[in-house]
Short mmCIF file of C-alpha atoms in Angstrom, two decimals:
data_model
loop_
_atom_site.label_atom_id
_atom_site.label_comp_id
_atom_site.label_asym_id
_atom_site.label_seq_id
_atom_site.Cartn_x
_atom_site.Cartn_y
_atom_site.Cartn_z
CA UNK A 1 21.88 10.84 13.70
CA UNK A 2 23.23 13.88 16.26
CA UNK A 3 23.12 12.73 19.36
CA UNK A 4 19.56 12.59 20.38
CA UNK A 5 17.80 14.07 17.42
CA UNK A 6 16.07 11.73 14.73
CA UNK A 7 15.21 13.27 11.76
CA UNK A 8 12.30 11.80 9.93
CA UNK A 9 11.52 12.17 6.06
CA UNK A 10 7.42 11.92 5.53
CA UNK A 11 5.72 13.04 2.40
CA UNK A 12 2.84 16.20 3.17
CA UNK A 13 -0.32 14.06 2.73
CA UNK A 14 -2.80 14.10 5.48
CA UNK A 15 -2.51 10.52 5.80
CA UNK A 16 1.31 10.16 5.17
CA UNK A 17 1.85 12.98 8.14
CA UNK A 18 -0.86 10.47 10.45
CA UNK A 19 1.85 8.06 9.86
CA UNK A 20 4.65 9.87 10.51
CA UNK A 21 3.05 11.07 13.65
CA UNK A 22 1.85 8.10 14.53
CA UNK A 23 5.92 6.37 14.73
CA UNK A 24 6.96 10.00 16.40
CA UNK A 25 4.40 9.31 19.56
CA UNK A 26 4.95 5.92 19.45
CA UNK A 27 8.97 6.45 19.95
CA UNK A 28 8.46 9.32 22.13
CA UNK A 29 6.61 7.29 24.80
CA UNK A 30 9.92 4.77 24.42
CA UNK A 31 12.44 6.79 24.78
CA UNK A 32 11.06 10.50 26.12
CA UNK A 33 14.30 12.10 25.94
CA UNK A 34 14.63 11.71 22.72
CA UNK A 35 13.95 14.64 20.07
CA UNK A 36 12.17 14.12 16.86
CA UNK A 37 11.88 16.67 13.57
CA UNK A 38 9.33 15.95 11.16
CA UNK A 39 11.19 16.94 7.51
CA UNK A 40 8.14 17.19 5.27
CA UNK A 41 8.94 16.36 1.24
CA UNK A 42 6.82 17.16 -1.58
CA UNK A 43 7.32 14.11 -3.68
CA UNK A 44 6.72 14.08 -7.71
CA UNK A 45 3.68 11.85 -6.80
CA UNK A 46 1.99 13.98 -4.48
CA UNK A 47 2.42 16.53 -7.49
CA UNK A 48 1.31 15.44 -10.32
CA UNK A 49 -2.12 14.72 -9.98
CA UNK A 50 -3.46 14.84 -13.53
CA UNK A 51 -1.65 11.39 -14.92
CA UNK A 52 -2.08 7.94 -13.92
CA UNK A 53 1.02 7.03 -11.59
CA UNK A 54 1.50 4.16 -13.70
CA UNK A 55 2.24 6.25 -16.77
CA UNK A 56 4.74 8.70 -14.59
CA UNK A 57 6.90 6.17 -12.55
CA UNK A 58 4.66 4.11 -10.25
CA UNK A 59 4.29 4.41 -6.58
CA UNK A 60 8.30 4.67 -6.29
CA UNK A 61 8.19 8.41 -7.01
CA UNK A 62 6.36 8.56 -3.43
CA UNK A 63 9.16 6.78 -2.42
CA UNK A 64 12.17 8.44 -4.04
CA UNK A 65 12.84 11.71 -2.75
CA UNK A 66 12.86 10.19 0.75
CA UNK A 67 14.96 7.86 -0.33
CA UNK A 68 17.77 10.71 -1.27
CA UNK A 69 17.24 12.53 2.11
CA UNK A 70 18.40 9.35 4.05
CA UNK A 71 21.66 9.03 1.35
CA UNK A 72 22.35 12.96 1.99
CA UNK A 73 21.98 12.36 5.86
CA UNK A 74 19.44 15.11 5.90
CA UNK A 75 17.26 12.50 7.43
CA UNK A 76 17.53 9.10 9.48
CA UNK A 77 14.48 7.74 8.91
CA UNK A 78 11.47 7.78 6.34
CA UNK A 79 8.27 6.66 7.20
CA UNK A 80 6.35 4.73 4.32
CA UNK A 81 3.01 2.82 3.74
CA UNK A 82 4.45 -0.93 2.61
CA UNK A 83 2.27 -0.82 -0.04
CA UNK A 84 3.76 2.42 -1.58
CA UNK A 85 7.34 0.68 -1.45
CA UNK A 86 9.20 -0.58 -4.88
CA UNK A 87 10.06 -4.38 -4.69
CA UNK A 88 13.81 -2.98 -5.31
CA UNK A 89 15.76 -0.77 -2.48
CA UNK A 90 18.59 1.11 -3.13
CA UNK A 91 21.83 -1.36 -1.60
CA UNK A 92 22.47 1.09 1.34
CA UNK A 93 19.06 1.69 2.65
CA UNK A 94 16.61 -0.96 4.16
CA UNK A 95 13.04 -1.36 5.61
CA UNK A 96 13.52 -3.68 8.45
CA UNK A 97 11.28 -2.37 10.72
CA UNK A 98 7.93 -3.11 9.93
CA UNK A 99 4.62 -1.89 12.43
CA UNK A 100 1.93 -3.81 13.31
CA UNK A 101 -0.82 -4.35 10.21
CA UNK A 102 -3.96 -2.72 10.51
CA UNK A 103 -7.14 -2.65 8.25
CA UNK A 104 -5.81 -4.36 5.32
CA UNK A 105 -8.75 -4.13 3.24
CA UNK A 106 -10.57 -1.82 1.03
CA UNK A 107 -13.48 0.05 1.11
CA UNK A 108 -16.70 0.91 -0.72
CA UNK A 109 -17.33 3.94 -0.21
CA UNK A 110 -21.23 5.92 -1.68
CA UNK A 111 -23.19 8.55 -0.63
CA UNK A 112 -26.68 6.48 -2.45
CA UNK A 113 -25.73 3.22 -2.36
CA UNK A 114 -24.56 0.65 0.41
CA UNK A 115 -22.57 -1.94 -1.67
CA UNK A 116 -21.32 -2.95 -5.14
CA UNK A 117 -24.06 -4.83 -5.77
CA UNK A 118 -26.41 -1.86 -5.28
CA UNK A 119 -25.08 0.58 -8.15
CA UNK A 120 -27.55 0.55 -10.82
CA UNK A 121 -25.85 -0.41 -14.40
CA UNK A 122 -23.51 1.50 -16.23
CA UNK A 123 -22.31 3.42 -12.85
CA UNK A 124 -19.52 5.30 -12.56
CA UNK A 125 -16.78 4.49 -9.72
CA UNK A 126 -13.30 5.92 -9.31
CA UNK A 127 -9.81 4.72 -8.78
CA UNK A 128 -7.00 5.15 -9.62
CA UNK A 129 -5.70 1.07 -8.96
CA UNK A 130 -5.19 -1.51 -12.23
CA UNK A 131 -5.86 -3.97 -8.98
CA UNK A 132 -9.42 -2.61 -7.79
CA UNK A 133 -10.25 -2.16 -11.59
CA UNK A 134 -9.98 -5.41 -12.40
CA UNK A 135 -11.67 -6.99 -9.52
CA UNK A 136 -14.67 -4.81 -10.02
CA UNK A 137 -14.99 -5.27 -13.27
CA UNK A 138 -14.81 -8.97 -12.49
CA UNK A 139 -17.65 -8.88 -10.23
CA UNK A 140 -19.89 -6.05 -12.30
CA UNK A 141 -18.96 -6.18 -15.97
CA UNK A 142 -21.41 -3.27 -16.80
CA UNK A 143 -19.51 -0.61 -14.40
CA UNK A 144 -17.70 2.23 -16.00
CA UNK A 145 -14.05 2.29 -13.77
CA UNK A 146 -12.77 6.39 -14.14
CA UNK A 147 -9.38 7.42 -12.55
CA UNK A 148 -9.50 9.31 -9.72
CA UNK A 149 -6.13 10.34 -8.08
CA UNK A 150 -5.44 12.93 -5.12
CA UNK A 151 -5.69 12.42 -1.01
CA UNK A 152 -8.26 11.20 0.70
CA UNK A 153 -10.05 14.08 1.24
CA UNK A 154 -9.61 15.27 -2.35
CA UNK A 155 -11.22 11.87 -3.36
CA UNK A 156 -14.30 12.15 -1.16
CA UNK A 157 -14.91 15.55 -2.27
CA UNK A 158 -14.99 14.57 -5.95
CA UNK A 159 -17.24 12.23 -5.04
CA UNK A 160 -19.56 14.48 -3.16
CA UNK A 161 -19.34 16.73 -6.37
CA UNK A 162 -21.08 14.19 -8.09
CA UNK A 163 -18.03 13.09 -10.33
CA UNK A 164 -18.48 9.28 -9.16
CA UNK A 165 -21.30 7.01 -8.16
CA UNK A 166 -18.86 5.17 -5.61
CA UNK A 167 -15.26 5.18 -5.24
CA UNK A 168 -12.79 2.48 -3.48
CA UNK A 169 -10.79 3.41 -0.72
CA UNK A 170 -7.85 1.37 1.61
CA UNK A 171 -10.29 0.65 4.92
CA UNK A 172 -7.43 2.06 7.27
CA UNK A 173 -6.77 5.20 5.42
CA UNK A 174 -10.61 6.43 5.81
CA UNK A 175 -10.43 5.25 9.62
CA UNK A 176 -6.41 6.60 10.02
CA UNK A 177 -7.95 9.86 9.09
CA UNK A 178 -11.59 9.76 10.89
CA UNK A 179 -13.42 9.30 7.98
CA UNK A 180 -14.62 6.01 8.89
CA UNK A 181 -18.46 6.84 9.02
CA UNK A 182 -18.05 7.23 5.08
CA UNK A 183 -17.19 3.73 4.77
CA UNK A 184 -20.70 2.04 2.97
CA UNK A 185 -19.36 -1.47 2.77
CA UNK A 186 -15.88 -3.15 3.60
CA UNK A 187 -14.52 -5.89 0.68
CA UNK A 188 -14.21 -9.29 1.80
CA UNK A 189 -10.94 -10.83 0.56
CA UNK A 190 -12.67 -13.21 -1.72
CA UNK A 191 -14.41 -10.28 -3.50
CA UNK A 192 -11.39 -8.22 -3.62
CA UNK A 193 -8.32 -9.34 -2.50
CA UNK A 194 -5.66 -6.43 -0.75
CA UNK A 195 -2.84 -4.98 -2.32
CA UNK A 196 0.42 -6.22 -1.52
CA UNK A 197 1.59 -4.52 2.01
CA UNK A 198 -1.64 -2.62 2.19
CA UNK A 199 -2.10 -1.60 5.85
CA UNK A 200 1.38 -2.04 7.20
CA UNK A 201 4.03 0.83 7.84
CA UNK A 202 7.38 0.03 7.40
CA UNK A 203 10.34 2.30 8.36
CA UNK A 204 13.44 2.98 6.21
CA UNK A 205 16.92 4.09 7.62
CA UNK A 206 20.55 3.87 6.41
CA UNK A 207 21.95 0.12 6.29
CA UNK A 208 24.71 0.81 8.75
CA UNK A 209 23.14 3.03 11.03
CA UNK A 210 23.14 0.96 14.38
CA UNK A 211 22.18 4.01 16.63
CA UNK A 212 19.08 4.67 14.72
CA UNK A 213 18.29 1.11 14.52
CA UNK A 214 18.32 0.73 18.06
CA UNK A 215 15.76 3.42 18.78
CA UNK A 216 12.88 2.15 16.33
CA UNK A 217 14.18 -1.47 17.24
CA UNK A 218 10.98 -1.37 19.62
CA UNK A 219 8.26 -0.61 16.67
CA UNK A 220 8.79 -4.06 15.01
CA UNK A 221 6.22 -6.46 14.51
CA UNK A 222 7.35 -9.84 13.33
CA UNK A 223 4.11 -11.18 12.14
CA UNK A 224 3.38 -8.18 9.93
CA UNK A 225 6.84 -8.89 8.82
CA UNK A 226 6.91 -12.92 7.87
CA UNK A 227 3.24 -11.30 5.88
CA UNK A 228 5.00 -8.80 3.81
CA UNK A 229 7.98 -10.67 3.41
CA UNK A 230 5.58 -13.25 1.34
CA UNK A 231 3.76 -10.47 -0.68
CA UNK A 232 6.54 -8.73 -1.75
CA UNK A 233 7.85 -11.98 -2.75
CA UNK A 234 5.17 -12.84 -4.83
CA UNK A 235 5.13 -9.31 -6.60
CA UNK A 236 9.26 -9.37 -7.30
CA UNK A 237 8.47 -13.11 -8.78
CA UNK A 238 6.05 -11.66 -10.84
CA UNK A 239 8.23 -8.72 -11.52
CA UNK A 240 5.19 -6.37 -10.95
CA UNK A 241 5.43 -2.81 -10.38
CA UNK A 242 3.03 -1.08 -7.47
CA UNK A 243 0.84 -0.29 -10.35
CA UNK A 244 -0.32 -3.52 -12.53
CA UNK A 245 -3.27 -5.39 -11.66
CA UNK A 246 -1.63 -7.91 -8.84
CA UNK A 247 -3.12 -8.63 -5.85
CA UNK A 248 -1.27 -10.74 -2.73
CA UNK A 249 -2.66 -11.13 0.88
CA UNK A 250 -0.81 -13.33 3.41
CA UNK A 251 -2.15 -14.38 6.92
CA UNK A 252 -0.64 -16.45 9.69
CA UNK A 253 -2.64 -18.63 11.56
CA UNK A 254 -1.07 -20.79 14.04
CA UNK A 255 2.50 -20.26 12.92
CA UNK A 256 0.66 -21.68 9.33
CA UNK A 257 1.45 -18.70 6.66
CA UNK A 258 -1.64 -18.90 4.34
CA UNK A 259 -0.55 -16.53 1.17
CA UNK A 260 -2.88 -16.07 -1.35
CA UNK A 261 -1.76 -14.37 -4.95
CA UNK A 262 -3.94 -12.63 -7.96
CA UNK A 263 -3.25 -11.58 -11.03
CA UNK A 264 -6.18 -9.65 -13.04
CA UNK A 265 -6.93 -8.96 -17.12
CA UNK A 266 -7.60 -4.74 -16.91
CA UNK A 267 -10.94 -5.22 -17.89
CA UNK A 268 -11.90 -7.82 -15.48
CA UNK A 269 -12.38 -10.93 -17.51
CA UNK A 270 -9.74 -13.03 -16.85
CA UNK A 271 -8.87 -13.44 -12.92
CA UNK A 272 -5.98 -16.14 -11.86
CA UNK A 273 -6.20 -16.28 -8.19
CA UNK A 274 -4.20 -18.93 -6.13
CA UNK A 275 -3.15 -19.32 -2.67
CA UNK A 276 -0.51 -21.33 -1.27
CA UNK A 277 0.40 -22.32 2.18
CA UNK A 278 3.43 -23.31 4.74
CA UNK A 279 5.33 -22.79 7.58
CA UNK A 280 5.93 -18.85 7.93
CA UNK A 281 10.03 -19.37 7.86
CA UNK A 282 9.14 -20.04 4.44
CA UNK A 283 7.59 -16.36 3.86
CA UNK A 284 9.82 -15.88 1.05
CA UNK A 285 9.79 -19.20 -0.83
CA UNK A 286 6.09 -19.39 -0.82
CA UNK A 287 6.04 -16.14 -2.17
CA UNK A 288 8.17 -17.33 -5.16
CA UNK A 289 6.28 -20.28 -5.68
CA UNK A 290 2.91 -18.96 -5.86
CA UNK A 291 4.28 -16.17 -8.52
CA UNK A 292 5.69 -19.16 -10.25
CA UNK A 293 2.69 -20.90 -10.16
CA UNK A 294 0.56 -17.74 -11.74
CA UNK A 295 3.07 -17.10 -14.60
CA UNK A 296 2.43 -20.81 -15.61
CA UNK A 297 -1.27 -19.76 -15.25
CA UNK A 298 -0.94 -17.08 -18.05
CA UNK A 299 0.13 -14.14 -15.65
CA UNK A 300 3.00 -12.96 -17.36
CA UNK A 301 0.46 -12.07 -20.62
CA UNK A 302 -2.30 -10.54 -18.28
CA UNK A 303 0.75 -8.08 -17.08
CA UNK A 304 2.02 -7.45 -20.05
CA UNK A 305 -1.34 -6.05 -21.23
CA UNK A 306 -1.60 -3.71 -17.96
CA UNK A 307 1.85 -2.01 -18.72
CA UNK A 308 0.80 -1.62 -22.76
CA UNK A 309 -2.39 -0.26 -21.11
CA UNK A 310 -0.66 2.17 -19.43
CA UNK A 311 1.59 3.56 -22.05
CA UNK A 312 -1.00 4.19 -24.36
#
């Protein structure tokens, strides 16, 4: 960092840039002397649109070129969506400052119908998630699930084409970006449980970089933390990419960390869902023991079948 000039890496999405701008207001009203360039990056996911992210590297190519700006020292900072970033960091870079969660849910989004229950059979509804597949498919056998990839926008506009009866959205994307009045119906957690991180925004900088540390220092939110901290430990267990059919939600209710962990057959008929609980200092090992507790379930097969899926 040069002197008082933070550099921060952001992918070019609408909704990656409302991040981005989000942390840049957010430290500006900290520290008001302090000067802040946005370094925009056209990742290979933002690119290629036309191929499943599974099939093409997973979530970590949103990740990735970021990644290389902080190693360069073109950048001291890249801001991320937690549920965008691999279980595995490089050794010299770290997310340890997580923001406070938002909307962690997602959303069911129609212009005909208000909920899942509504679409008539054999409907069409788009996304591009192994995770939201499986859960809807769970829930209505008789849907037909069709990729859809692409921003927010470009996703409600296929839909207003007429491509898709409904498609599923993250809750706090549609609301980040004002598109809340298209929401039709919010998922409760027992209908479809989050992805792992969804809804938090975690910050990545250079291990040893104290001076940057101490200027985002402010921004973290410990709670969000000891929740993450159990969801990604649950997804390394389980040695799931971003993109298999694994769900994990943790919430903390008086300093009691409730975690609870899914694991989903692509086509919906085979769910393992458990949940686990403890003290949140034990964030971590609960995370490990619930994964432990779905691969003796049968999850280890279930995944297995999503990545085969996927390189068909």
């Amino acid at each position: 960092m040069t002197h008082n000039i933070l550099r921060i890496a952001t992918r070019k999405s609408p909704l990656a840039l409302w991040q981005t701008n989000f942390v840049r207001d957010v430290l500006i009203s900290i520290h008001p002397n302090l000067q802040i360039e946005l370094v925009e990056i056209s990742t290979q996911g933002d690119k290629i649109l036309d191929t499943p992210l599974a099939k093409i590297g997973g979530k970590g190519l949103f990740v990735k070129e970021l990644e290389n700006t902080l190693q360069a020292k073109q950048t001291d900072i890249a801001v991320h969506s937690m549920k965008d970033v691999p279980v595995e960091l490089p050794s010299d870079l770290i997310v340890g400052i997580i923001l406070e969660r938002k909307e962690p849910y997602d959303a069911f989004v129609s212009n005909h119908y208000s909920n899942l229950d509504e679409l008539p059979q054999g409907a069409i509804v788009g996304t591009a998630s192994l995770r939201r597949q499986c859960q809807i498919l769970a829930l209505r056998p008789d849907l037909k699930i069709h990729s859809l990839r692409g921003n927010v926008g470009t996703r409600l506009r296929k839909l207003d084409e007429g491509q898709y009866d409904a498609i599923i959205l993250a809750e706090v994307g549609l609301r980040r970006l004002n598109f809340e009045k298209r929401i039709s119906d919010i998922f409760k957690s027992t209908q479809m449980l989050p992805a792992i991180g969804q809804g938090a925004i975690g910050i990545e900088y250079r291990i040893d970089d104290e001076k940057t540390l101490e200027f985002i220092k402010p921004l973290h939110d410990k709670i969000t933390q000891q929740r993450i901290i159990a969801e990604r430990a649950l997804n390394e267990k389980l040695e799931g990419g971003c993109q298999v059919p694994i769900a994990g939600f943790a919430q903390i209710i008086n300093n009691i960390l409730n975690l609870e962990g899914l694991v989903g057959d692509i086509d919906g008929k085979k769910i393992i869902r458990r949940n686990i609980s403890g003290s949140v200092e034990q964030a971590e090992s609960l995370g490990k023991q619930l994964g432990q507790e779905l691969i003796a379930e049968g999850a280890r097969s279930l995944i297995a079948k999503a990545y085969n899926y996927q390189s068909d």
